[in-house]
Short mmCIF file of C-alpha atoms and ligand atoms in Angstrom, two decimals:
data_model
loop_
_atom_site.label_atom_id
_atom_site.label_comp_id
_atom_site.label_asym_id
_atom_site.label_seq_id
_atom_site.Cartn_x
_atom_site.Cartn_y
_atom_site.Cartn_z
CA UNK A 19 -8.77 10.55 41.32
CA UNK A 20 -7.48 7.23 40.05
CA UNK A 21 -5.32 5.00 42.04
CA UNK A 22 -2.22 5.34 40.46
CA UNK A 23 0.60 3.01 39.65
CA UNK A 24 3.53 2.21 41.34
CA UNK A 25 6.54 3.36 39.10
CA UNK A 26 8.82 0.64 38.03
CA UNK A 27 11.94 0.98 40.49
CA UNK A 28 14.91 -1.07 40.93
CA UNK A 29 16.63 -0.13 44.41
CA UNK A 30 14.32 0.90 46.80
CA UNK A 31 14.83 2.07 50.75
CA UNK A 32 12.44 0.63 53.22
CA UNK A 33 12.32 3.39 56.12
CA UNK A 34 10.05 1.15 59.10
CA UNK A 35 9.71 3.59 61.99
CA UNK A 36 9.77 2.61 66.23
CA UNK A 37 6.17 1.98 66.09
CA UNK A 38 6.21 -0.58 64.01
CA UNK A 39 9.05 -2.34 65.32
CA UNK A 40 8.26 -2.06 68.66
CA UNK A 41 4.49 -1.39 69.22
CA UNK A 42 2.89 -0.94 72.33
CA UNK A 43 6.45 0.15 73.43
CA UNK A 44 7.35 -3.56 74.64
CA UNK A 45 10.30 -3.84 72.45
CA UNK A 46 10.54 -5.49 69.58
CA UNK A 47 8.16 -7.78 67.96
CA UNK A 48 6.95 -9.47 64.74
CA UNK A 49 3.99 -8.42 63.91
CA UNK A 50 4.25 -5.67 61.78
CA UNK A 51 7.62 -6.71 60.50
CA UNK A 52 7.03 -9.97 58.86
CA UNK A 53 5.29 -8.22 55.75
CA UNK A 54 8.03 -5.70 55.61
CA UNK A 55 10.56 -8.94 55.09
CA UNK A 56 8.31 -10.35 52.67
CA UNK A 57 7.66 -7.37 50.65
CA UNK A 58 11.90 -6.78 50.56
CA UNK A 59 12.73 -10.74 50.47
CA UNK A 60 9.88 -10.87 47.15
CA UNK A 61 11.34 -7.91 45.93
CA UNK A 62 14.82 -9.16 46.07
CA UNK A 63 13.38 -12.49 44.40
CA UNK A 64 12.58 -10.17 41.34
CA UNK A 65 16.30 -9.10 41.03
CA UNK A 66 15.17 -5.81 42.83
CA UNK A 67 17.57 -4.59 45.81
CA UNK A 68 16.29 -3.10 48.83
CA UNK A 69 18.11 -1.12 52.18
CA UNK A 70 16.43 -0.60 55.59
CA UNK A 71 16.22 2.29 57.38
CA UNK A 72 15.16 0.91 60.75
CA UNK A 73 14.82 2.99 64.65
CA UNK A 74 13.13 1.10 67.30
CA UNK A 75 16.68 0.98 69.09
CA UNK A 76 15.99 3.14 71.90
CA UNK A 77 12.54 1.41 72.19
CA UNK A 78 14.49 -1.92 72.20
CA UNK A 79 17.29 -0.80 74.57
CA UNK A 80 14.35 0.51 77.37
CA UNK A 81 12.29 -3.17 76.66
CA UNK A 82 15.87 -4.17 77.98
CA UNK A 83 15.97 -3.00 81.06
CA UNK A 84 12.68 -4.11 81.42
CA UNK A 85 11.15 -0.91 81.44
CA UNK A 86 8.23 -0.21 78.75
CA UNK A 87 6.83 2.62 77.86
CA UNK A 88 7.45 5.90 75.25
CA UNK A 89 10.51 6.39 75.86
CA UNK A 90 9.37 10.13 76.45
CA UNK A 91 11.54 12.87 78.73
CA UNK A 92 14.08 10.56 78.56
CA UNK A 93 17.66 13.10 78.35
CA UNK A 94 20.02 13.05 75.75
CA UNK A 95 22.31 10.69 77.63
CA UNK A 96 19.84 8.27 78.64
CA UNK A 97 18.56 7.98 74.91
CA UNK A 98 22.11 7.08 73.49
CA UNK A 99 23.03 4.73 76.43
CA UNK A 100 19.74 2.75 75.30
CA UNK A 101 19.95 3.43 72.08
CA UNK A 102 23.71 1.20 72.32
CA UNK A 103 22.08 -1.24 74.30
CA UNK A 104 18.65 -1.70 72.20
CA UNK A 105 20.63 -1.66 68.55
CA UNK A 106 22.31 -5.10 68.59
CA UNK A 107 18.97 -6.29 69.65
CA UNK A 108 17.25 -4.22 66.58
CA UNK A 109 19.88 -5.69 64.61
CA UNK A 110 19.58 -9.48 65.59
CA UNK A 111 15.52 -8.93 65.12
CA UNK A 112 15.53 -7.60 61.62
CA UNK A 113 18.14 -11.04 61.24
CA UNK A 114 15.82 -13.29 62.01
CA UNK A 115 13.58 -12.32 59.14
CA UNK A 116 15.47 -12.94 56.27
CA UNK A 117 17.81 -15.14 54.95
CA UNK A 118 20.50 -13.43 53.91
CA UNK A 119 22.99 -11.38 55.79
CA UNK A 120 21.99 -7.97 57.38
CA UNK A 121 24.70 -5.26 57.51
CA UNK A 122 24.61 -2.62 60.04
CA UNK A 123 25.44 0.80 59.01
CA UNK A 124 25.15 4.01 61.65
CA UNK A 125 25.42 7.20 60.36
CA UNK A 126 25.46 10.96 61.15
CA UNK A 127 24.77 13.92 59.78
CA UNK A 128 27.93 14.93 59.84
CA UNK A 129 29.02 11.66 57.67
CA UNK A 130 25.97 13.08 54.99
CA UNK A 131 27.19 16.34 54.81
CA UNK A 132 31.40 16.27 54.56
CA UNK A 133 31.98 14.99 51.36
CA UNK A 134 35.10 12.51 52.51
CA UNK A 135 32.31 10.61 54.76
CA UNK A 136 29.77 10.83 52.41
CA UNK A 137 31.99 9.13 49.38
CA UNK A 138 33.17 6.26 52.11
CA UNK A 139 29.05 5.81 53.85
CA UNK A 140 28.40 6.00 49.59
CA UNK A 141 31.37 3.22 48.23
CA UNK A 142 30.56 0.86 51.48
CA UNK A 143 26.63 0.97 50.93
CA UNK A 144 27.73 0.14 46.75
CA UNK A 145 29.99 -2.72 48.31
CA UNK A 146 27.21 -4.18 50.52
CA UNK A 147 24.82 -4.10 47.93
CA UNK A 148 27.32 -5.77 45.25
CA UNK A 149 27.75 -8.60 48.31
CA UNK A 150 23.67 -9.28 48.01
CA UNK A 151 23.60 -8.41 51.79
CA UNK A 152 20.76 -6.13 53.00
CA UNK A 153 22.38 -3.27 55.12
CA UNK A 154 20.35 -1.84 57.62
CA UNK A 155 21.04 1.81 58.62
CA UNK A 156 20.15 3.53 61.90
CA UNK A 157 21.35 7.10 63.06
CA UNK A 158 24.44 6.72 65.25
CA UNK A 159 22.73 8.21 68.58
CA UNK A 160 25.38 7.21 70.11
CA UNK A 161 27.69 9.96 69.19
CA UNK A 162 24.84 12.29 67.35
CA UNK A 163 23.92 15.10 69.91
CA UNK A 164 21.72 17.97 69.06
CA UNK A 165 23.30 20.11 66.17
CA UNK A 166 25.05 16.20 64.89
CA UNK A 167 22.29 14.91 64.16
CA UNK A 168 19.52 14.18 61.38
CA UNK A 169 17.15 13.37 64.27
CA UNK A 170 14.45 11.55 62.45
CA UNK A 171 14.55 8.56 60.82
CA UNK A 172 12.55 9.74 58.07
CA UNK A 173 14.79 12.81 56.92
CA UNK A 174 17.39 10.31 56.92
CA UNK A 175 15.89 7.81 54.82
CA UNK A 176 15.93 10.24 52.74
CA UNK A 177 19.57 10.97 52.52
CA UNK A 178 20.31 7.10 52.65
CA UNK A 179 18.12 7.23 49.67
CA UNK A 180 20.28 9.64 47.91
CA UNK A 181 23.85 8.06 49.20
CA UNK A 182 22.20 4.51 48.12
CA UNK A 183 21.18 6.08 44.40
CA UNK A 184 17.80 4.56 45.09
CA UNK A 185 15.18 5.19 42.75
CA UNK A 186 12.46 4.02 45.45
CA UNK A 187 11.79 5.45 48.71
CA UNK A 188 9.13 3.45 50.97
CA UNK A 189 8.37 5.45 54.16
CA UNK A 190 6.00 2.70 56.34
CA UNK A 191 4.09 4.61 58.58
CA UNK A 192 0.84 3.81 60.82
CA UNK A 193 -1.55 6.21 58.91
CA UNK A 194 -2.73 4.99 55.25
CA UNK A 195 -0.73 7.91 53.31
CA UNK A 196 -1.46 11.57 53.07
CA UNK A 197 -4.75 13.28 53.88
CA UNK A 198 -6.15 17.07 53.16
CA UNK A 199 -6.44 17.03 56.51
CA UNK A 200 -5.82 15.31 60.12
CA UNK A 201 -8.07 12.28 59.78
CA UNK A 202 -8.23 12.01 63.47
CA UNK A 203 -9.84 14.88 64.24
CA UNK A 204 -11.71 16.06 60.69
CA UNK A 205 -14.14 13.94 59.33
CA UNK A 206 -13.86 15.42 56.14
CA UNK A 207 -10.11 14.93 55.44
CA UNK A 208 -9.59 13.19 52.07
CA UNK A 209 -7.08 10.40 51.41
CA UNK A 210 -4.62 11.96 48.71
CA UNK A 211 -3.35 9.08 46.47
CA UNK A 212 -1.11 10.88 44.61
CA UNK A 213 1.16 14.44 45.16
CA UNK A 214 2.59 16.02 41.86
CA UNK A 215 4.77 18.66 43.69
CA UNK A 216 5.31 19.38 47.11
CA UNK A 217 4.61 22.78 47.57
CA UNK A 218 3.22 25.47 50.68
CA UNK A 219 0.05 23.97 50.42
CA UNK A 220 1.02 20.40 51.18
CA UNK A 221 3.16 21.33 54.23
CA UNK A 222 -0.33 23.26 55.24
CA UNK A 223 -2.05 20.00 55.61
CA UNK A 224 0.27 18.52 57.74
CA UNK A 225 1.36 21.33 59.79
CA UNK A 226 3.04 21.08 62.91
CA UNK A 227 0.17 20.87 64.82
CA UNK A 228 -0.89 17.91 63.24
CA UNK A 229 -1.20 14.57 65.62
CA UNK A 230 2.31 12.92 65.79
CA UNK A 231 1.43 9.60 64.34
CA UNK A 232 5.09 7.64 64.68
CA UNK A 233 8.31 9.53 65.61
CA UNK A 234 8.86 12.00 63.64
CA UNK A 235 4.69 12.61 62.57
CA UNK A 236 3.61 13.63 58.94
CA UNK A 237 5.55 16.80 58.72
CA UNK A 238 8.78 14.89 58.53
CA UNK A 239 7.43 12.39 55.96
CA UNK A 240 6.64 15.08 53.83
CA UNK A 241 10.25 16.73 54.35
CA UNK A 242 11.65 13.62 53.50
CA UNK A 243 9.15 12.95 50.46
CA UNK A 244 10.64 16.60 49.90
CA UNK A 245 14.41 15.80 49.72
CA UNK A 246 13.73 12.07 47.91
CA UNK A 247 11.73 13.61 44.99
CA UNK A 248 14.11 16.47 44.47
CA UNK A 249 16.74 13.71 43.38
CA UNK A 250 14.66 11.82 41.31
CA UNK A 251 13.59 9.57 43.65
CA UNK A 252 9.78 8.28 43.56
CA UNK A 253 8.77 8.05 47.57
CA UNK A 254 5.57 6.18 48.85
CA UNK A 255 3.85 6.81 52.27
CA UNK A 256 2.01 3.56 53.18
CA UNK A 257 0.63 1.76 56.17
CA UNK A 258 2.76 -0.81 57.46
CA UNK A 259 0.57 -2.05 60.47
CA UNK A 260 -1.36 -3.31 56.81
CA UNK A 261 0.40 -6.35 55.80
CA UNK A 262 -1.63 -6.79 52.88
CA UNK A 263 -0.84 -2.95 51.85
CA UNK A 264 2.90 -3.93 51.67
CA UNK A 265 1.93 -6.73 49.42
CA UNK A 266 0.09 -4.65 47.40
CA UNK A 267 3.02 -2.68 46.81
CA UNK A 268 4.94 -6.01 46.49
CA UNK A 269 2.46 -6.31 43.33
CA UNK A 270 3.23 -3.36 41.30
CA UNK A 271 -0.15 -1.16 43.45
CA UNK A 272 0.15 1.57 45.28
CA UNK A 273 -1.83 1.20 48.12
CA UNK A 274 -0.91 4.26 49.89
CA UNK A 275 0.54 8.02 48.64
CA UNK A 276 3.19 8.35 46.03
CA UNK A 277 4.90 11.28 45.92
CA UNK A 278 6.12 11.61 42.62
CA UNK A 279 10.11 12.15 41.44
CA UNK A 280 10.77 15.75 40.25
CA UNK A 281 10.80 15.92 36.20
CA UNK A 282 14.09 17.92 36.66
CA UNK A 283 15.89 16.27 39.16
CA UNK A 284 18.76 18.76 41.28
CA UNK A 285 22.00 17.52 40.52
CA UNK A 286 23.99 15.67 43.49
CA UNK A 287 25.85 18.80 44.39
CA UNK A 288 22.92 20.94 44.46
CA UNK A 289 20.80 18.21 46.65
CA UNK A 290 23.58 18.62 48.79
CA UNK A 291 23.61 22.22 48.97
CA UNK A 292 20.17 22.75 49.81
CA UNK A 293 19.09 19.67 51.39
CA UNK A 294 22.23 18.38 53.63
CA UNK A 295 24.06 21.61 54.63
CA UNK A 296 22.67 23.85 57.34
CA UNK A 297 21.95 27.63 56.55
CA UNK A 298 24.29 30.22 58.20
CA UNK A 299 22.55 33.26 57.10
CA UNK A 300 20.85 35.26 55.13
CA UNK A 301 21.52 37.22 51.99
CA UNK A 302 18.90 39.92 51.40
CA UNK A 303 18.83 41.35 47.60
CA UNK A 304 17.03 43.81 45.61
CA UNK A 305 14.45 43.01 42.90
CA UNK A 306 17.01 43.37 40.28
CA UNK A 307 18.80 40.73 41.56
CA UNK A 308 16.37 38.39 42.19
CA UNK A 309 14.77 38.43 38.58
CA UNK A 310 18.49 37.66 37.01
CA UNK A 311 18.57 34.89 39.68
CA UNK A 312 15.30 33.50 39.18
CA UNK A 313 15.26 34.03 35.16
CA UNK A 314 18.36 34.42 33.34
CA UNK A 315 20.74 32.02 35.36
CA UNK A 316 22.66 34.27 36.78
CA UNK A 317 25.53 33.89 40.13
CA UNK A 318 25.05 36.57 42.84
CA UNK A 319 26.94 39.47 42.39
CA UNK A 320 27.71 42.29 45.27
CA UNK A 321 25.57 45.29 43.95
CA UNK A 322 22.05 43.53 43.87
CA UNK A 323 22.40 42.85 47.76
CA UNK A 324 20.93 44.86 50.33
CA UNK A 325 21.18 43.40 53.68
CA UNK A 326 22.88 40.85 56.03
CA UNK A 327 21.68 38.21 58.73
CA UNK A 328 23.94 35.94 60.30
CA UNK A 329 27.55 35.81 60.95
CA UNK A 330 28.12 33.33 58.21
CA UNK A 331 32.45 33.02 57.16
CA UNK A 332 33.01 32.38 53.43
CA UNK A 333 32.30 28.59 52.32
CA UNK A 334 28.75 28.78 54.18
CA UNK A 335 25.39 27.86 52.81
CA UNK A 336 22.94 30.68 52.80
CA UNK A 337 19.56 31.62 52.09
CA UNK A 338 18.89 34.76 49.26
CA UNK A 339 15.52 36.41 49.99
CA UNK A 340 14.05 39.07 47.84
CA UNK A 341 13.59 42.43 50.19
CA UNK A 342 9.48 43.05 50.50
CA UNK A 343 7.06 41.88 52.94
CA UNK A 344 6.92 38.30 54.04
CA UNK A 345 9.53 35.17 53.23
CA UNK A 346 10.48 35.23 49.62
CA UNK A 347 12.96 33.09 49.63
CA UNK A 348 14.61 32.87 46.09
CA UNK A 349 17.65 30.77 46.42
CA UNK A 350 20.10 29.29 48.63
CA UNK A 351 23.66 28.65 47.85
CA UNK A 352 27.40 28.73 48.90
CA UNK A 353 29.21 32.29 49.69
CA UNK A 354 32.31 33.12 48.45
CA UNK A 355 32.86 35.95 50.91
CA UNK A 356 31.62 35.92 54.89
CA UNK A 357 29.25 38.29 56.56
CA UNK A 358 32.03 40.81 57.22
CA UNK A 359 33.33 41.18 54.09
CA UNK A 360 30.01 41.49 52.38
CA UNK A 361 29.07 44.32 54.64
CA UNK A 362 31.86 46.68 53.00
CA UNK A 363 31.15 45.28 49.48
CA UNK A 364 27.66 45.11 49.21
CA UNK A 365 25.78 46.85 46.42
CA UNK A 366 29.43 47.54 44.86
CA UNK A 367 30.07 46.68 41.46
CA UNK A 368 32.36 43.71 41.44
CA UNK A 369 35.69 45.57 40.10
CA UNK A 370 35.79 47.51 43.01
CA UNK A 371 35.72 44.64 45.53
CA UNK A 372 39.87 44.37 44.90
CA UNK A 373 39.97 48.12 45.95
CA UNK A 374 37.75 47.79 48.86
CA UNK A 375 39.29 44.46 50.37
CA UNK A 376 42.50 44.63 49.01
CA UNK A 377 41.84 41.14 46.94
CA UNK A 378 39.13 39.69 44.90
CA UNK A 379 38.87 35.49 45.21
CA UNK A 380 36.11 35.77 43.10
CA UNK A 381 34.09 38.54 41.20
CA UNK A 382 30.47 37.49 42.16
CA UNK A 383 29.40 36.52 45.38
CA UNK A 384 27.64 33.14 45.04
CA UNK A 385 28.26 31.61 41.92
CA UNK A 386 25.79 29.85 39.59
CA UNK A 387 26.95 26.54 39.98
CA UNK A 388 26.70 26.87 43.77
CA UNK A 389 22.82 28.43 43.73
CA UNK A 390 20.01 26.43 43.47
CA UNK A 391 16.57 28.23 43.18
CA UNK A 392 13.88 27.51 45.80
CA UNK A 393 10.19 27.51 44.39
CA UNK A 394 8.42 30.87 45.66
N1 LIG B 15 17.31 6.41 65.93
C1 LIG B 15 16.21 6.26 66.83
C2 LIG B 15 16.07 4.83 67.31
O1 LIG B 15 16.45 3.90 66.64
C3 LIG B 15 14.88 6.65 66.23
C4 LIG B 15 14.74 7.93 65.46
C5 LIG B 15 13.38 7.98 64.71
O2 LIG B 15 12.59 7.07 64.83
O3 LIG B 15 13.08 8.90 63.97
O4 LIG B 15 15.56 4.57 68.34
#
């Protein structure tokens, strides 16, 4: 396969995970970082703007204390009361890099997923830009416990990516891109320069099982390769403990794996339907159903569906699946009726739903607007 080009891009995010910032877990240091700064502060040379997505703050806040080490079986607690401590010191690193200001910017998933914190996070990251600063974004451990949070830096590099209307996502990792398989432990695995589509197959060959090679391992690089492309956005896996990699990709190369931007990018609300708002249940359908889903464009309407999971309320994302053997997932989407009063109107036709629930808000259940399709 030929090496391919990096696309031309014009705002890109830089996601730099914990063990590059702080390797060895002794805090932070230089070393891998000064490349990074030189690929963004070149880039920014070219008229090209750039955002980082930067962790390393628990790693920094436990380097405080004097303590090094993982950072492993630390509780939820302990990790935000050194993630406050280490993220002015992440912050005041990254400063000393570049010449121009650095903005700080925490977020959560809940400020990625309500749309009133999304359009502020989304006018503020415009404004920083339009300043010439380069904000630097971290999740807000602080207040992001368990079912708040994004939880890996890469998934939200991702989002940033989308909030940020980048058209470049740069995930630096300590592996040189994607293999076929774990390179660590299969000789054989081949170095993948380029990925068309991510599909079954690619998640295959980074499964879960597969050696965690920064924070969040390969399975959340694809994820967030995943929810970049899907909006258009070009992403890149490449090795960042390889300075001249990073200048490679300073140069227009592409020294690592580009995952390449979907030719029919989902529209914003869509993204955001599938991507940034967690399922509440499942809507089972018949064949029927699924084929006017999948073919002609249709919205959900009561008498295709067959079964229920989930007490999801009306307003909730949920998954359709086509009824049959195995997962065959075929959308996912927002209801306009909860669990309960789908279970008295399913496989009606929609005129009788008045009758049956003594009101109709809508005539179809999910409507078309509101479904995005999921590849089978
Ligand atoms: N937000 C965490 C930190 O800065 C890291 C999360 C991650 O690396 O995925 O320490």
């Amino acid at each position: 396969m030929n090496t391919p080009e990096l696309p031309e891009w014009s705002r890109a995010v830089v996601k730099v995970g914990s063990a590059l910032v702080a390797p060895d877990d002794q805090g932070c240091r230089t070393t891998h970082l000064l490349p990074i700064a030189r690929f963004i502060t070149e880039s920014r040379r070219q008229g090209k703007e750039a955002l980082l997505v930067s962790s390393g703050a628990v790693a920094a806040g436990l380097a405080e204390e004097g303590r090094s080490g993982p950072g492993t079986g630390l509780s939820i607690p302990e990790r935000q009361a050194l993630a406050a401590l280490g993220q002015p010191l992440l912050m005041a690193h990254w400063r000393r890099l570049f010449d121009v200001s650095c903005a700080q910017v925490l977020l959560t998933y809940d400020d990625l997923q309500r749309r009133s914190r999304f359009v502020n996070a989304k006018n503020t990251i415009a404004e920083l830009l339009d300043r010439g600063t380069l904000p630097i974004v971290n999740e807000n451990d602080t207040v992001a416990t368990e079912e708040l949070q994004v939880g890996d830096n890469d998934n939200l590099a991702a989002y940033v990516a989308g909030v940020a209307e980048a058209d470049l996502l740069v995930i630096c990792s300590d592996v040189d891109g994607l293999y076929t398989a774990d390179p660590h432990d299969d000789p054989d695995a081949e170095h993948l320069p380029e990925v068309e589509a991510i599909t079954d197959e690619v998640y295959d060959m980074v499964g879960p099982s597969h050696r965690a090679v920064a924070t969040g391992g390969m399975q959340t690089k694809v994820e967030a390769a995943e929810k970049a492309t899907d909006r258009g956005i070009d992403t890149v896996l490449v090795n960042g403990t390889k300075g001249h990699h990073l200048d490679a990709l300073g140069r227009g190369e592409m020294p690592g794996t580009l995952f390449r931007r979907a030719e029919r990018p989902l529209s914003a609300r869509k993204h955001w339907v599938l991507h940034a708002l967690p399922t509440a249940g499942r809507i089972v359908v018949d064949q029927g159903a699924a084929d006017a889903l999948r073919h002609e464009g249709a919205s959900l309407l009561p008498s295709g569906i067959v079964a229920l999971e989930g007490r999801f309320a009306r307003g909730d994302a949920v998954e359709v699946v086509r009824r049959g053997d195995g997962p065959a997932r075929v959308a996912k989407g927002i209801t306009q009726y909860g669990a309960a009063d789908l279970e008295r109107i399913q496989g009606r036709q929609s005129h009788a739903i008045a009758e049956v629930l003594g009101g109709a808000p809508a005539d179809y259940v999910i409507h078309r607007d509101d479904l995005v399709l999921v590849e089978e």
